[in-house]
Amino acid sequence: MKSRRFARLASLGAVASLVLAGCASGTPSEGESSGAPDKGAVAMSFAGLDIQIWVDELEYMKPIVEAAGYELVSDDPRWNIQSQVSSWQSWIQRGDIKAIMGYPVQSDSMVPVTTEANAANIPVVGYATEWDGIKAALVIDNYNDGLTLGEEAGKWIVEKYGDAEVPVGFFSYYETDLGIERSSGIKDGLKKAGAKVKISDMPSLTIEDGLENTKNQLSADPNTKVWLSTGSDQLIGSYRALMAHGVDPTDPDYLLGALDATDESLDLIKEKDSIWRLGFILPAKELAEKNAQLLIEAAEGTLKGNIEISSTRVTPENADSFHSDRKSGS
């Protein structure tokens, strides 16, 4: 599955880069410059740009960073650790990068290049995870977010199905700290609620992963009616597969739930009696503001330490308030 996934990521990453070019006035990739403001540049590195919320964050960050007098540069490692390390090394060598923030493909593998950055007086801050050598991080309690989702889903299962064993299609992810912590939290939450479940663990990252794995799971067990995910994109793919399979979008026997709601999942959550019953969000705009704050403080030597942020429950009543500005053509 891994080779197919990376092939898909290459395509999706290219699309995401085009989105950034249109909405963020050409956010530069590694080594590129679009006429840096007088203070130099700061860099933001996500593991891949196939994740919509990360694309949204970059769009929100750009004007904030520029207003502070810096250019924002970014890369798309496409979930390849060597590509990410190479990006960071090129930034270190540019000479105008004042700070780097990142979500590593593999945290431990970024320690040597983080040491290189520190030696060049370029502070490094972490996004959603921490590793040796960073100066601060945006701290997200990934395990607790997963635990909350799992527990809420478990309560619904107990109320709906009692002591019956219920099959659960679970889109997990075990290749990053964030994915591991969320996956463990969701499983522990189901146990905490006392739900009797048979989990089909399907490591997934993209919309296509969710769609393909849902088709496979429905072939193996057509009675799978509970679907949970560490991220919104995977569950969007699952939702599409369920609709194609003929599932009623308001079927009272189904429950879908995920972390990291995006515009598409927000629209599904707010539909009356939607089977997408559980959504939690770290709003892209809020994340971007915190990212920009950490990067600017790091660049200017005014870091005050970690910033903590927690997920918010999405309901049909508040879903619209979390929409990004992409729909208005930002």
XYZ file of C-alpha atoms in Angstrom:
330
model
C 0.000 0.000 0.000
C 2.858 2.344 0.800
C 4.163 2.617 -2.775
C 0.679 3.311 -4.129
C 0.136 5.890 -1.421
C 3.293 7.793 -2.250
C 2.334 7.822 -5.924
C -0.994 9.350 -4.981
C 0.697 11.826 -2.674
C 2.856 13.068 -5.519
C -0.224 13.890 -7.541
C -2.140 15.349 -4.640
C 0.852 17.397 -3.543
C 1.073 18.951 -6.981
C -2.596 19.897 -6.855
C -2.165 21.386 -3.385
C 0.750 23.445 -4.630
C -1.430 24.870 -7.383
C -4.061 25.775 -4.818
C -1.449 27.606 -2.813
C -0.263 29.439 -5.891
C -3.762 30.745 -6.531
C -4.827 31.547 -2.990
C -1.559 32.555 -1.385
C -0.135 34.610 -4.262
C 2.512 32.014 -5.059
C 3.857 30.772 -1.748
C 7.474 29.909 -2.635
C 8.820 26.395 -2.319
C 12.217 25.586 -0.878
C 14.929 27.884 -2.096
C 12.583 30.142 -4.055
C 12.198 33.831 -3.362
C 9.394 36.188 -4.355
C 11.067 39.379 -3.244
C 11.576 38.865 0.477
C 10.555 41.683 2.829
C 13.359 43.537 4.558
C 13.481 41.273 7.625
C 14.230 38.134 5.617
C 12.152 34.947 5.603
C 10.666 32.278 7.858
C 9.881 28.722 6.775
C 6.949 26.383 7.446
C 7.332 22.687 6.658
C 4.461 20.198 6.776
C 5.014 16.501 6.030
C 2.910 16.790 2.869
C 0.460 19.127 1.191
C -2.175 16.486 0.492
C -3.803 17.391 3.830
C -6.296 20.184 3.234
C -6.056 21.778 6.675
C -2.312 22.289 6.190
C -2.895 23.977 2.843
C -5.444 26.241 4.539
C -3.000 27.098 7.316
C -0.358 28.234 4.848
C -2.884 30.498 3.148
C -3.818 32.112 6.466
C -0.201 32.394 7.615
C 1.175 34.219 4.599
C -0.410 37.662 5.154
C 0.294 37.533 8.897
C 3.957 36.782 8.344
C 4.272 39.392 5.602
C 2.626 42.029 7.792
C 5.410 41.377 10.313
C 8.009 42.048 7.619
C 8.973 38.497 6.617
C 8.588 36.307 3.559
C 6.930 32.902 4.166
C 8.522 29.956 2.370
C 7.264 26.376 2.426
C 7.927 22.971 0.910
C 6.094 19.755 0.040
C 8.162 16.720 1.140
C 5.300 14.397 0.106
C 5.867 12.298 3.235
C 9.478 11.573 2.330
C 11.845 12.252 5.208
C 14.896 12.724 2.986
C 13.050 15.331 0.936
C 12.111 17.185 4.110
C 15.661 17.115 5.426
C 16.930 18.404 2.067
C 14.430 21.265 2.173
C 15.624 22.328 5.593
C 19.271 22.121 4.588
C 18.574 24.343 1.574
C 16.844 26.851 3.847
C 19.804 26.878 6.222
C 22.121 27.561 3.297
C 19.986 30.407 1.863
C 21.247 32.836 4.444
C 18.019 34.813 4.925
C 15.891 32.268 6.851
C 15.351 33.555 10.388
C 13.294 30.646 11.815
C 11.908 27.249 10.779
C 8.712 25.540 11.977
C 7.739 22.033 11.033
C 5.711 18.889 11.355
C 8.262 16.173 10.561
C 7.613 13.033 8.589
C 9.697 11.401 11.347
C 10.582 13.492 14.376
C 13.784 11.673 15.355
C 15.159 11.967 11.835
C 14.957 15.772 12.044
C 17.299 16.026 15.027
C 20.546 16.301 12.979
C 19.194 18.998 10.628
C 17.718 20.810 13.631
C 21.210 20.807 15.132
C 22.516 22.273 11.863
C 19.908 25.025 12.037
C 20.787 25.856 15.621
C 24.463 26.045 14.682
C 23.496 28.575 12.020
C 21.523 30.583 14.620
C 18.205 29.603 13.051
C 15.737 28.615 15.787
C 13.422 25.676 15.082
C 9.904 25.296 16.499
C 7.630 22.264 16.249
C 4.087 21.830 15.000
C 1.955 19.283 16.897
C 5.002 17.387 18.089
C 8.327 17.938 19.837
C 11.859 16.615 19.306
C 15.377 17.330 20.556
C 16.776 20.703 19.634
C 13.597 22.737 19.098
C 13.028 25.971 20.993
C 9.244 25.690 21.424
C 6.201 24.060 19.849
C 2.533 24.395 19.096
C 1.347 21.615 21.386
C -1.755 19.647 20.444
C -3.026 16.966 22.811
C -3.492 14.397 20.078
C -4.110 11.484 22.420
C -6.790 13.309 24.373
C -8.485 14.467 21.164
C -8.606 10.850 20.002
C -9.811 9.698 23.412
C -12.691 12.181 23.317
C -13.776 11.076 19.844
C -13.548 7.397 20.766
C -15.456 7.848 24.001
C -18.267 9.816 22.366
C -18.539 7.198 19.627
C -18.494 4.454 22.252
C -21.334 6.025 24.191
C -23.434 6.196 21.021
C -22.649 2.543 20.247
C -23.682 1.402 23.726
C -26.883 3.416 23.592
C -27.717 2.206 20.082
C -26.575 -1.397 20.123
C -26.258 -2.339 23.792
C -24.181 -5.469 24.367
C -24.057 -6.512 20.726
C -20.630 -6.620 19.117
C -20.440 -3.808 16.576
C -18.020 -3.764 13.636
C -16.058 -0.504 13.389
C -14.187 0.660 10.325
C -11.213 2.569 11.739
C -8.928 4.779 9.664
C -5.778 4.837 11.754
C -2.266 6.104 11.072
C 0.937 4.841 12.687
C 3.767 6.566 10.817
C 3.832 9.869 12.744
C 3.569 10.807 16.418
C 0.277 12.600 15.753
C -1.223 9.562 14.034
C -0.029 7.126 16.672
C -1.372 9.235 19.534
C -4.744 9.824 17.893
C -5.132 6.173 16.906
C -4.349 5.008 20.435
C -6.695 7.603 21.933
C -9.643 6.586 19.767
C -9.223 2.912 20.650
C -8.883 3.701 24.357
C -11.961 5.945 24.197
C -14.076 3.114 22.806
C -12.898 0.897 25.662
C -13.521 3.621 28.230
C -17.136 3.924 27.073
C -17.615 0.177 27.448
C -18.450 -0.357 23.779
C -18.210 -3.920 22.513
C -16.578 -3.489 19.127
C -14.765 -5.428 16.431
C -12.288 -2.944 14.985
C -11.089 -3.236 11.404
C -7.873 -1.224 11.594
C -7.124 0.359 8.206
C -4.066 2.652 8.102
C -5.163 5.568 5.907
C -4.112 9.107 5.137
C -5.955 10.458 2.103
C -9.466 10.675 0.680
C -8.562 7.932 -1.760
C -7.313 5.709 1.083
C -10.630 6.126 2.870
C -12.632 5.388 -0.265
C -10.655 2.281 -1.200
C -10.549 0.875 2.322
C -14.274 1.416 2.798
C -15.030 -0.541 -0.359
C -12.823 -3.364 0.898
C -14.390 -3.326 4.349
C -17.929 -3.385 2.945
C -16.978 -6.432 0.890
C -15.629 -8.130 4.004
C -18.457 -7.027 6.317
C -21.436 -5.240 4.723
C -22.876 -4.580 8.200
C -20.126 -2.127 9.150
C -22.059 0.954 10.205
C -19.621 2.769 12.493
C -16.658 4.528 10.874
C -14.041 6.513 12.791
C -10.950 8.332 11.601
C -7.851 10.137 12.854
C -8.451 12.754 10.154
C -11.274 14.238 8.105
C -9.955 13.462 4.616
C -10.013 9.691 5.131
C -13.603 9.811 6.343
C -14.677 11.993 3.420
C -13.487 9.206 1.148
C -15.390 6.715 3.264
C -18.551 8.824 3.118
C -18.356 8.945 -0.663
C -17.952 5.172 -0.817
C -20.924 4.673 1.500
C -23.101 6.940 -0.618
C -22.075 5.032 -3.759
C -22.940 1.834 -1.895
C -26.473 3.120 -1.379
C -26.357 4.131 2.284
C -28.987 6.684 3.305
C -27.143 9.874 4.421
C -29.589 10.104 7.344
C -29.664 6.404 8.305
C -30.124 6.353 12.106
C -28.057 3.166 12.442
C -24.843 4.745 11.119
C -22.234 6.862 12.855
C -19.263 8.574 11.247
C -16.773 10.572 13.311
C -13.386 12.178 12.715
C -10.878 14.722 13.921
C -9.689 17.710 11.861
C -12.941 18.819 10.243
C -12.587 20.629 6.898
C -15.073 22.589 4.800
C -16.464 19.462 3.132
C -16.961 17.580 6.380
C -18.386 20.681 8.062
C -21.064 20.801 5.369
C -21.894 17.141 5.988
C -22.049 17.565 9.756
C -24.544 20.427 9.523
C -26.984 18.472 7.328
C -30.122 17.481 9.219
C -29.818 13.995 10.778
C -26.492 13.385 9.022
C -24.726 10.080 9.632
C -21.572 12.189 10.177
C -22.440 12.612 13.846
C -19.079 13.404 15.437
C -16.623 16.053 14.318
C -13.830 17.844 16.118
C -11.773 20.690 14.756
C -8.596 22.597 15.309
C -9.617 25.618 13.205
C -7.125 26.280 10.421
C -7.224 30.022 11.033
C -6.480 29.652 14.744
C -3.678 27.185 14.051
C -2.215 29.534 11.453
C -2.271 32.472 13.845
C -0.408 30.438 16.481
C 2.073 29.141 13.897
C 2.793 32.649 12.692
C 3.166 33.883 16.260
C 5.733 31.194 17.083
C 7.682 31.754 13.871
C 7.810 35.516 14.298
C 8.779 35.264 17.969
C 11.478 32.729 17.086
C 12.828 34.992 14.357
C 12.919 37.980 16.693
C 14.246 36.179 19.764
C 11.106 36.737 21.839
C 9.833 33.156 22.258
C 7.898 32.685 25.476
C 7.584 28.886 25.279
C 5.062 26.395 23.981
C 1.563 27.341 22.896
C -1.174 24.800 23.640
C -4.380 24.324 21.645
C -7.262 21.849 21.943
C -9.898 20.572 19.520
C -13.450 21.924 19.571
C -16.590 19.829 19.077
C -18.403 20.606 15.826
C -22.192 20.601 15.840
C -24.802 21.389 13.160
C -25.326 24.696 14.951
C -21.711 25.896 14.954
C -20.353 24.216 11.800
C -20.592 27.333 9.629
C -18.458 29.325 12.046
C -15.473 27.080 11.316
C -15.473 27.373 7.530
C -12.241 28.545 5.958
C -12.250 31.515 3.591
C -11.471 29.356 0.582
C -15.110 29.335 -0.527
C -15.037 33.092 -0.954
C -11.979 32.787 -3.211
C -9.281 33.990 -0.845
